[in-house]
Amino acid sequence: MSARTIGVGLISVGWMGRLHTRSYKSIPERFPELGVRPRLVIAADAVAEAAQQAVDQLGYERCTTDYRDVLSDPDVDVVSICAPNFLHKEFALAAAEAGKPFWIEKPMGRNVAESVEIARAASDAGLVTAVGFNYRNAPAVSHARELIERGALGMITNVRTSFLADYSSDPQGALTWRFERERAGSGVLGDLLSHGFDLATFLVGEIDEVSATTGTYITERAKPTSANASHFSKSAGGEMKTVENEDVALVIAKFASGAIGTFESSRIAIGPRAEYVIEVYGTEGSLRWDFQRMNELQVSLRSGENYGYTDVYMSPGHGDFARFQPGGGTSMGFDDLKAIEAALFVESVVTGEQKAPSVHDGLAAARAADAAERSAESREWVALPR
Ligand SMILES: NC(=O)c1ccc[n+]([C@@H]2O[C@H](COP(=O)([O-])OP(=O)(O)OC[C@H]3O[C@@H](n4cnc5c(N)ncnc54)[C@H](O)[C@@H]3O)[C@@H](O)[C@H]2O)c1
């Protein structure tokens, strides 16, 4: 059987744009049963040099500095939206209008209003979508979900989620779009906890209500000196500007199931580098996953011989592990989670059935972040709309 060609259009050639591209490329090898051969058609970036790199380094056939060229290209079947947050709504609405299924990075919109518009546009156009909630795809998370679903942990009582990173811990870190309310929306609530809210929802169900507090501790940063500075770039000596969104957030939550939980996040933590942890506790056991030790799941079951955690090393049989490594103990990496995401997106496009996290999941995370922001302002509990 000859493979079906899927024309890929990319909008924004930054960290995520490059990673989406590598992920599409891996589909024929990692997911041969999809019978899909991605064709890298056209990439857009506002910075001409970055757009050109998409041709020279990534293998796109053509490039442009105008995203509209991607959406109007008849060879493009699917679109990746990997732009900074403030452009997501414009690009997603345009993709929906052009009838192109899109894979959009998180946070989907800068706020709930934008996320509602994006979700509605995709639904009205009848498009399948994907949102960049890659941590769902870790085999350890798949195994955790399986354990929870088959009742191994008993009734879920509480959840602890903490997303602690150090990417902004240096006061000389450049003031890129991520620190501006106009271009990013919220700070860690959207940037990091969108993943946390999604992961907790994926494992234990919908969040009903939250109470939160937030803080900004590095209140000024220097503007970047180069056009393609990232949030990992340093910018000593540039013009100082105010940081407009939160560095740290603490959220407590009630889930629809009756479970309760905490969500903690920082982008200025010193020590944890990308320590993204979820712990789920039940009446019969608990589990703990840390992205920094992505290939392990710590599990403790009352029925086990010993209390305390057992480290379960990911092996063939856990989630999609076997697609990447033949034997347990050999590690998968972050990029592999995105390869799975690409496959879920493309499978959604090919089958017409939504397999990847959708715009509705993007909206659910936005609602949790928005409720947390409102709670931090009002100092009251805020219910999430249904
Ligand atoms: N899923 C994850 O774990 C994850 C990780 C990192 C970033 N992200 C998300 O991915 C998105 C992009 O983040 P990034 O780290 O790749 O950013 P980045 O800064 O590395 O890249 C952004 C790119 O967008 C380009 N751009 C700016 N304006 C544009 C325009 N008008 N048209 C086309 N391109 C334009 C920039 O030139 C740059 O190349 C953000 O929404 C971010 O939250 C998700």
CSV table of C-alpha atoms and ligand atoms in Angstrom, one decimal:
chain,number,residue,atom,x,y,z
A,1,MET,CA,0.0,0.0,0.0
A,2,SER,CA,1.5,3.4,-0.9
A,3,ALA,CA,1.7,5.9,1.9
A,4,ARG,CA,-0.7,8.9,1.9
A,5,THR,CA,1.1,12.2,1.7
A,6,ILE,CA,0.2,14.9,4.2
A,7,GLY,CA,1.4,18.4,3.3
A,8,VAL,CA,2.7,20.2,6.4
A,9,GLY,CA,2.7,24.0,6.8
A,10,LEU,CA,4.6,25.5,9.7
A,11,ILE,CA,4.0,28.9,11.3
A,12,SER,CA,7.0,30.0,13.4
A,13,VAL,CA,10.4,28.4,13.3
A,14,GLY,CA,11.4,28.7,17.0
A,15,TRP,CA,12.0,25.9,19.5
A,16,MET,CA,8.6,24.4,19.1
A,17,GLY,CA,8.4,24.9,15.3
A,18,ARG,CA,11.6,23.0,14.9
A,19,LEU,CA,10.4,20.3,17.2
A,20,HIS,CA,7.0,19.9,15.5
A,21,THR,CA,9.0,19.5,12.3
A,22,ARG,CA,11.2,16.7,13.7
A,23,SER,CA,8.1,15.1,15.1
A,24,TYR,CA,6.3,15.0,11.7
A,25,LYS,CA,9.4,13.5,10.2
A,26,SER,CA,9.5,10.7,12.7
A,27,ILE,CA,6.0,9.4,11.9
A,28,PRO,CA,6.8,7.0,9.0
A,29,GLU,CA,9.4,5.3,11.2
A,30,ARG,CA,7.7,5.3,14.6
A,31,PHE,CA,4.1,5.0,13.5
A,32,PRO,CA,4.2,3.1,10.2
A,33,GLU,CA,0.7,1.7,10.6
A,34,LEU,CA,-0.7,5.2,9.9
A,35,GLY,CA,0.5,4.9,6.3
A,36,VAL,CA,1.4,8.6,6.2
A,37,ARG,CA,4.4,10.3,4.6
A,38,PRO,CA,4.7,14.0,5.7
A,39,ARG,CA,5.7,16.4,3.0
A,40,LEU,CA,7.3,19.6,4.5
A,41,VAL,CA,5.7,22.2,2.2
A,42,ILE,CA,6.1,25.7,3.5
A,43,ALA,CA,7.3,27.4,6.7
A,44,ALA,CA,6.7,31.0,7.8
A,45,ASP,CA,8.5,33.1,10.3
A,46,ALA,CA,8.5,36.9,10.8
A,47,VAL,CA,12.3,36.8,10.9
A,48,ALA,CA,13.4,36.0,7.3
A,49,GLU,CA,16.6,34.3,8.5
A,50,ALA,CA,14.5,31.8,10.7
A,51,ALA,CA,12.2,31.2,7.7
A,52,GLN,CA,15.1,30.5,5.5
A,53,GLN,CA,16.6,28.0,8.0
A,54,ALA,CA,13.4,26.0,7.7
A,55,VAL,CA,14.4,25.4,4.1
A,56,ASP,CA,18.1,25.0,4.6
A,57,GLN,CA,18.1,23.0,7.8
A,58,LEU,CA,14.7,21.4,8.2
A,59,GLY,CA,13.9,20.5,4.7
A,60,TYR,CA,10.8,22.6,3.8
A,61,GLU,CA,10.3,23.2,0.1
A,62,ARG,CA,9.7,26.9,0.5
A,63,CYS,CA,9.5,29.7,3.1
A,64,THR,CA,7.8,33.0,3.7
A,65,THR,CA,7.6,35.8,6.2
A,66,ASP,CA,3.8,36.0,5.9
A,67,TYR,CA,1.8,33.2,7.6
A,68,ARG,CA,-1.0,33.7,5.2
A,69,ASP,CA,1.1,32.1,2.5
A,70,VAL,CA,1.1,28.9,4.5
A,71,LEU,CA,-2.7,28.9,4.9
A,72,SER,CA,-3.4,29.7,1.3
A,73,ASP,CA,-1.0,27.0,0.0
A,74,PRO,CA,-3.1,24.3,-1.7
A,75,ASP,CA,-0.3,21.7,-0.9
A,76,VAL,CA,-0.8,22.2,2.8
A,77,ASP,CA,-3.1,19.7,4.5
A,78,VAL,CA,-2.2,20.5,8.2
A,79,VAL,CA,-0.8,23.4,10.0
A,80,SER,CA,1.4,23.8,13.1
A,81,ILE,CA,1.0,27.0,15.0
A,82,CYS,CA,4.2,27.5,17.1
A,83,ALA,CA,4.1,31.3,17.4
A,84,PRO,CA,4.3,33.3,20.7
A,85,ASN,CA,1.0,33.2,22.5
A,86,PHE,CA,-0.3,36.7,21.4
A,87,LEU,CA,-0.5,35.4,17.8
A,88,HIS,CA,-2.3,32.1,18.5
A,89,LYS,CA,-5.8,33.4,18.1
A,90,GLU,CA,-5.2,35.3,14.9
A,91,PHE,CA,-3.4,32.3,13.3
A,92,ALA,CA,-5.8,29.7,14.6
A,93,LEU,CA,-8.9,31.6,13.4
A,94,ALA,CA,-7.3,32.1,10.0
A,95,ALA,CA,-6.4,28.4,9.8
A,96,ALA,CA,-10.0,27.5,10.7
A,97,GLU,CA,-11.3,29.8,8.0
A,98,ALA,CA,-8.9,28.2,5.5
A,99,GLY,CA,-10.3,24.8,6.6
A,100,LYS,CA,-6.9,23.5,7.7
A,101,PRO,CA,-6.7,21.2,10.7
A,102,PHE,CA,-4.2,22.8,13.2
A,103,TRP,CA,-1.8,21.7,15.9
A,104,ILE,CA,-1.4,24.6,18.2
A,105,GLU,CA,1.0,25.1,21.1
A,106,LYS,CA,-0.1,25.7,24.6
A,107,PRO,CA,-1.3,27.9,26.2
A,108,MET,CA,-3.9,27.9,23.4
A,109,GLY,CA,-5.0,31.6,23.9
A,110,ARG,CA,-3.7,34.3,26.1
A,111,ASN,CA,-6.9,34.1,28.1
A,112,VAL,CA,-10.3,32.3,28.3
A,113,ALA,CA,-11.9,34.7,25.8
A,114,GLU,CA,-9.3,33.9,23.1
A,115,SER,CA,-9.4,30.2,23.9
A,116,VAL,CA,-13.2,30.2,23.5
A,117,GLU,CA,-12.9,31.9,20.1
A,118,ILE,CA,-10.3,29.3,19.0
A,119,ALA,CA,-12.3,26.4,20.2
A,120,ARG,CA,-15.5,27.7,18.6
A,121,ALA,CA,-13.8,28.4,15.2
A,122,ALA,CA,-12.3,24.9,15.1
A,123,SER,CA,-15.7,23.3,16.0
A,124,ASP,CA,-17.7,25.5,13.6
A,125,ALA,CA,-15.3,24.5,10.8
A,126,GLY,CA,-15.6,20.8,11.8
A,127,LEU,CA,-11.8,20.5,12.2
A,128,VAL,CA,-9.8,18.1,14.2
A,129,THR,CA,-7.1,19.8,16.2
A,130,ALA,CA,-4.2,19.1,18.6
A,131,VAL,CA,-2.9,21.2,21.5
A,132,GLY,CA,0.7,20.8,22.8
A,133,PHE,CA,0.0,18.9,26.0
A,134,ASN,CA,3.0,16.6,25.4
A,135,TYR,CA,3.4,15.4,29.0
A,136,ARG,CA,0.3,13.2,28.6
A,137,ASN,CA,2.3,11.1,26.2
A,138,ALA,CA,5.0,9.9,28.6
A,139,PRO,CA,4.7,6.2,28.9
A,140,ALA,CA,4.9,6.6,32.7
A,141,VAL,CA,1.8,8.9,32.5
A,142,SER,CA,0.0,6.3,30.3
A,143,HIS,CA,0.8,3.7,32.9
A,144,ALA,CA,-0.4,6.0,35.7
A,145,ARG,CA,-3.7,6.5,33.9
A,146,GLU,CA,-4.1,2.8,33.4
A,147,LEU,CA,-3.5,2.1,37.1
A,148,ILE,CA,-6.0,4.8,38.1
A,149,GLU,CA,-8.6,3.6,35.6
A,150,ARG,CA,-8.4,0.0,36.7
A,151,GLY,CA,-8.9,1.1,40.3
A,152,ALA,CA,-5.4,0.1,41.6
A,153,LEU,CA,-5.2,3.3,43.7
A,154,GLY,CA,-8.7,2.9,45.0
A,155,MET,CA,-10.8,6.1,45.3
A,156,ILE,CA,-8.6,9.1,44.4
A,157,THR,CA,-8.4,11.5,47.3
A,158,ASN,CA,-5.8,14.1,46.4
A,159,VAL,CA,-3.4,15.2,43.8
A,160,ARG,CA,-0.2,17.3,44.0
A,161,THR,CA,1.1,18.9,40.9
A,162,SER,CA,4.3,21.1,40.9
A,163,PHE,CA,5.9,22.6,37.8
A,164,LEU,CA,9.1,24.2,39.0
A,165,ALA,CA,11.6,25.5,36.5
A,166,ASP,CA,14.7,27.7,36.6
A,167,TYR,CA,14.4,29.2,33.1
A,168,SER,CA,13.9,32.7,34.5
A,169,SER,CA,15.8,32.4,37.7
A,170,ASP,CA,18.7,34.6,36.4
A,171,PRO,CA,17.7,38.3,36.8
A,172,GLN,CA,19.8,38.9,33.7
A,173,GLY,CA,17.4,36.6,31.6
A,174,ALA,CA,16.0,38.7,28.7
A,175,LEU,CA,12.6,40.2,28.9
A,176,THR,CA,11.1,38.3,25.9
A,177,TRP,CA,7.4,38.1,25.0
A,178,ARG,CA,6.9,35.6,27.8
A,179,PHE,CA,7.1,38.3,30.5
A,180,GLU,CA,4.6,40.8,28.8
A,181,ARG,CA,0.9,40.5,29.6
A,182,GLU,CA,0.0,41.8,26.1
A,183,ARG,CA,2.1,39.1,24.3
A,184,ALA,CA,2.0,36.2,26.7
A,185,GLY,CA,-1.1,36.6,28.9
A,186,SER,CA,-0.4,35.1,32.3
A,187,GLY,CA,3.0,33.9,33.5
A,188,VAL,CA,3.5,30.5,34.9
A,189,LEU,CA,-0.2,29.9,35.1
A,190,GLY,CA,-0.4,29.7,31.3
A,191,ASP,CA,3.2,28.8,30.5
A,192,LEU,CA,3.7,25.9,32.9
A,193,LEU,CA,0.5,25.2,34.8
A,194,SER,CA,-1.5,24.8,31.6
A,195,HIS,CA,0.4,21.5,31.4
A,196,GLY,CA,-0.3,20.8,35.1
A,197,PHE,CA,-4.0,21.5,34.8
A,198,ASP,CA,-4.2,19.3,31.7
A,199,LEU,CA,-2.2,16.5,33.3
A,200,ALA,CA,-4.3,16.4,36.4
A,201,THR,CA,-7.5,16.5,34.4
A,202,PHE,CA,-6.2,13.7,32.1
A,203,LEU,CA,-5.5,11.6,35.2
A,204,VAL,CA,-8.3,12.4,37.6
A,205,GLY,CA,-10.9,14.4,35.8
A,206,GLU,CA,-12.4,17.9,35.6
A,207,ILE,CA,-11.4,20.7,38.0
A,208,ASP,CA,-14.5,22.4,39.6
A,209,GLU,CA,-13.2,25.2,41.7
A,210,VAL,CA,-9.9,26.9,42.6
A,211,SER,CA,-8.3,29.2,45.1
A,212,ALA,CA,-5.0,30.8,44.3
A,213,THR,CA,-2.2,33.3,45.1
A,214,THR,CA,0.6,34.5,42.8
A,215,GLY,CA,3.7,36.5,43.1
A,216,THR,CA,6.3,38.3,40.9
A,217,TYR,CA,9.8,38.5,42.4
A,218,ILE,CA,12.1,39.6,39.6
A,219,THR,CA,10.1,42.7,38.7
A,220,GLU,CA,12.3,44.1,36.0
A,221,ARG,CA,14.4,42.6,33.2
A,222,ALA,CA,16.5,44.0,30.3
A,223,LYS,CA,14.9,43.9,26.9
A,224,PRO,CA,16.6,41.4,24.5
A,225,THR,CA,19.3,42.7,22.2
A,226,SER,CA,18.6,40.2,19.4
A,227,ALA,CA,15.5,39.6,17.3
A,228,ASN,CA,15.4,35.9,18.0
A,229,ALA,CA,16.2,35.9,21.7
A,230,SER,CA,14.4,33.2,23.7
A,231,HIS,CA,13.5,33.0,27.3
A,232,PHE,CA,16.8,31.2,27.8
A,233,SER,CA,18.8,34.2,26.5
A,234,LYS,CA,20.7,36.6,28.7
A,235,SER,CA,20.4,40.4,28.1
A,236,ALA,CA,22.7,42.4,30.4
A,237,GLY,CA,22.8,46.1,29.9
A,238,GLY,CA,19.7,46.5,27.7
A,239,GLU,CA,16.8,48.8,28.6
A,240,MET,CA,15.0,47.7,31.7
A,241,LYS,CA,11.2,46.9,31.5
A,242,THR,CA,8.7,45.7,34.1
A,243,VAL,CA,7.8,42.0,34.2
A,244,GLU,CA,4.0,42.0,33.9
A,245,ASN,CA,3.0,38.5,34.8
A,246,GLU,CA,3.6,36.1,37.7
A,247,ASP,CA,6.8,34.2,38.4
A,248,VAL,CA,5.2,31.9,41.0
A,249,ALA,CA,1.7,30.6,41.5
A,250,LEU,CA,0.1,28.4,44.2
A,251,VAL,CA,-3.4,27.0,43.5
A,252,ILE,CA,-5.6,24.7,45.5
A,253,ALA,CA,-8.4,22.9,43.6
A,254,LYS,CA,-11.5,20.8,44.0
A,255,PHE,CA,-12.1,18.2,41.3
A,256,ALA,CA,-15.6,17.2,40.1
A,257,SER,CA,-14.9,13.7,41.4
A,258,GLY,CA,-14.6,15.0,45.0
A,259,ALA,CA,-10.8,14.8,45.0
A,260,ILE,CA,-8.8,17.8,46.1
A,261,GLY,CA,-5.4,19.0,44.8
A,262,THR,CA,-2.6,21.5,44.8
A,263,PHE,CA,-0.8,23.1,41.8
A,264,GLU,CA,2.4,24.9,42.4
A,265,SER,CA,4.6,26.5,39.8
A,266,SER,CA,7.7,28.7,39.5
A,267,ARG,CA,9.9,29.8,36.7
A,268,ILE,CA,12.5,31.3,39.0
A,269,ALA,CA,13.2,28.2,41.2
A,270,ILE,CA,16.8,27.5,41.8
A,271,GLY,CA,17.5,23.8,42.1
A,272,PRO,CA,14.7,22.2,40.1
A,273,ARG,CA,15.5,22.7,36.4
A,274,ALA,CA,12.4,21.3,34.8
A,275,GLU,CA,10.9,19.5,37.7
A,276,TYR,CA,7.4,18.7,36.5
A,277,VAL,CA,5.8,16.4,39.1
A,278,ILE,CA,2.3,14.9,39.5
A,279,GLU,CA,1.4,12.8,42.5
A,280,VAL,CA,-1.9,11.0,42.8
A,281,TYR,CA,-3.1,9.6,46.1
A,282,GLY,CA,-5.9,7.1,46.6
A,283,THR,CA,-7.4,5.0,49.3
A,284,GLU,CA,-5.4,1.9,48.1
A,285,GLY,CA,-2.2,3.5,46.8
A,286,SER,CA,-0.4,6.4,45.2
A,287,LEU,CA,1.9,7.2,42.3
A,288,ARG,CA,4.5,9.9,41.5
A,289,TRP,CA,5.9,11.0,38.2
A,290,ASP,CA,8.7,13.6,37.7
A,291,PHE,CA,9.5,14.7,34.1
A,292,GLN,CA,13.2,15.0,35.1
A,293,ARG,CA,13.0,11.2,35.6
A,294,MET,CA,10.6,10.8,32.7
A,295,ASN,CA,11.1,7.0,32.3
A,296,GLU,CA,10.2,6.1,35.8
A,297,LEU,CA,6.9,5.9,37.7
A,298,GLN,CA,7.0,5.6,41.4
A,299,VAL,CA,4.1,3.4,42.6
A,300,SER,CA,3.0,2.4,46.1
A,301,LEU,CA,0.1,0.0,46.6
A,302,ARG,CA,-1.4,-1.1,49.9
A,303,SER,CA,-1.5,-4.6,48.5
A,304,GLY,CA,2.3,-4.6,48.0
A,305,GLU,CA,4.6,-6.3,50.4
A,306,ASN,CA,6.2,-3.1,51.5
A,307,TYR,CA,4.9,0.4,52.0
A,308,GLY,CA,7.0,3.0,50.2
A,309,TYR,CA,7.5,3.5,46.5
A,310,THR,CA,8.5,0.9,44.0
A,311,ASP,CA,10.3,2.4,40.9
A,312,VAL,CA,8.8,1.1,37.8
A,313,TYR,CA,11.1,1.6,34.8
A,314,MET,CA,9.4,2.2,31.5
A,315,SER,CA,9.6,-0.8,29.2
A,316,PRO,CA,7.9,-2.1,26.1
A,317,GLY,CA,4.2,-2.5,27.1
A,318,HIS,CA,4.1,0.9,28.8
A,319,GLY,CA,2.3,3.4,26.5
A,320,ASP,CA,4.2,4.0,23.3
A,321,PHE,CA,7.6,3.1,24.7
A,322,ALA,CA,8.3,0.2,22.4
A,323,ARG,CA,8.1,2.5,19.3
A,324,PHE,CA,11.2,4.3,20.6
A,325,GLN,CA,13.3,1.8,22.5
A,326,PRO,CA,13.5,-2.0,22.2
A,327,GLY,CA,14.3,-2.7,25.9
A,328,GLY,CA,13.4,-1.3,29.3
A,329,GLY,CA,15.8,1.1,31.0
A,330,THR,CA,16.9,2.7,27.8
A,331,SER,CA,15.6,6.2,28.0
A,332,MET,CA,13.1,8.1,25.8
A,333,GLY,CA,13.4,11.8,25.6
A,334,PHE,CA,11.3,15.0,25.5
A,335,ASP,CA,11.3,15.1,21.7
A,336,ASP,CA,9.7,11.6,21.6
A,337,LEU,CA,6.6,12.9,23.5
A,338,LYS,CA,6.2,15.4,20.7
A,339,ALA,CA,6.6,12.6,18.1
A,340,ILE,CA,3.6,10.8,19.7
A,341,GLU,CA,1.7,14.1,19.7
A,342,ALA,CA,2.3,14.5,16.0
A,343,ALA,CA,1.1,11.0,15.3
A,344,LEU,CA,-2.1,11.6,17.4
A,345,PHE,CA,-2.7,14.7,15.4
A,346,VAL,CA,-2.1,13.1,12.0
A,347,GLU,CA,-4.2,10.1,13.0
A,348,SER,CA,-7.0,12.5,13.9
A,349,VAL,CA,-6.7,14.0,10.5
A,350,VAL,CA,-6.6,10.7,8.7
A,351,THR,CA,-9.5,9.1,10.6
A,352,GLY,CA,-11.5,12.2,11.3
A,353,GLU,CA,-11.7,11.1,14.9
A,354,GLN,CA,-10.2,13.4,17.6
A,355,LYS,CA,-7.3,11.4,19.1
A,356,ALA,CA,-5.0,14.2,20.2
A,357,PRO,CA,-5.8,16.6,23.0
A,358,SER,CA,-8.2,19.0,21.4
A,359,VAL,CA,-9.1,22.7,21.5
A,360,HIS,CA,-11.6,21.7,24.2
A,361,ASP,CA,-8.7,20.5,26.4
A,362,GLY,CA,-6.9,23.7,25.6
A,363,LEU,CA,-10.0,25.6,26.7
A,364,ALA,CA,-10.3,23.6,30.0
A,365,ALA,CA,-6.7,24.5,30.9
A,366,ALA,CA,-7.3,28.2,30.1
A,367,ARG,CA,-10.4,28.1,32.3
A,368,ALA,CA,-8.4,26.8,35.2
A,369,ALA,CA,-5.6,29.4,34.7
A,370,ASP,CA,-8.2,32.2,34.4
A,371,ALA,CA,-10.1,31.1,37.5
A,372,ALA,CA,-6.8,31.0,39.4
A,373,GLU,CA,-5.9,34.5,38.3
A,374,ARG,CA,-9.3,35.8,39.3
A,375,SER,CA,-9.0,34.0,42.7
A,376,ALA,CA,-5.6,35.5,43.3
A,377,GLU,CA,-7.1,39.0,42.7
A,378,SER,CA,-10.3,38.5,44.6
A,379,ARG,CA,-8.8,36.3,47.4
A,380,GLU,CA,-11.9,34.1,47.0
A,381,TRP,CA,-12.6,30.6,45.6
A,382,VAL,CA,-13.6,30.8,41.9
A,383,ALA,CA,-15.7,28.1,40.2
A,384,LEU,CA,-14.8,27.0,36.6
A,385,PRO,CA,-17.6,27.4,34.1
A,386,ARG,CA,-19.0,24.2,32.6
B,1,LIG,N1,4.6,22.2,24.7
B,1,LIG,C1,5.7,22.6,25.4
B,1,LIG,O1,6.2,22.0,26.3
B,1,LIG,C2,6.2,24.0,24.9
B,1,LIG,C3,7.5,24.3,25.2
B,1,LIG,C4,8.0,25.6,24.8
B,1,LIG,C5,7.1,26.5,24.2
B,1,LIG,N2,5.8,26.1,24.0
B,1,LIG,C6,4.9,27.1,23.4
B,1,LIG,O2,5.2,27.2,22.0
B,1,LIG,C7,5.0,28.5,21.5
B,1,LIG,C8,6.3,29.1,20.9
B,1,LIG,O3,7.3,29.0,21.9
B,1,LIG,P1,8.8,28.8,21.5
B,1,LIG,O4,9.6,28.5,22.8
B,1,LIG,O5,9.0,27.9,20.4
B,1,LIG,O6,9.1,30.3,21.1
B,1,LIG,P2,10.4,30.9,20.3
B,1,LIG,O7,10.6,32.2,20.9
B,1,LIG,O8,11.5,29.9,20.3
B,1,LIG,O9,9.9,31.0,18.8
B,1,LIG,C9,8.9,31.8,18.4
B,1,LIG,C10,9.1,32.1,16.9
B,1,LIG,O10,7.9,32.8,16.4
B,1,LIG,C11,8.4,33.7,15.4
B,1,LIG,N3,7.4,34.7,15.2
B,1,LIG,C12,7.2,35.9,15.8
B,1,LIG,N4,6.2,36.6,15.2
B,1,LIG,C13,5.8,35.9,14.1
B,1,LIG,C14,4.9,36.1,13.1
B,1,LIG,N5,4.1,37.2,13.0
B,1,LIG,N6,4.7,35.2,12.1
B,1,LIG,C15,5.5,34.1,12.2
B,1,LIG,N7,6.4,33.8,13.1
B,1,LIG,C16,6.6,34.7,14.1
B,1,LIG,C17,9.7,34.2,16.0
B,1,LIG,O11,10.5,34.9,15.1
B,1,LIG,C18,10.3,32.9,16.5
B,1,LIG,O12,11.1,32.3,15.5
B,1,LIG,C19,4.5,29.3,22.7
B,1,LIG,O13,3.1,29.4,22.7
B,1,LIG,C20,5.0,28.5,23.9
B,1,LIG,O14,4.1,28.6,25.1
B,1,LIG,C21,5.3,24.9,24.3
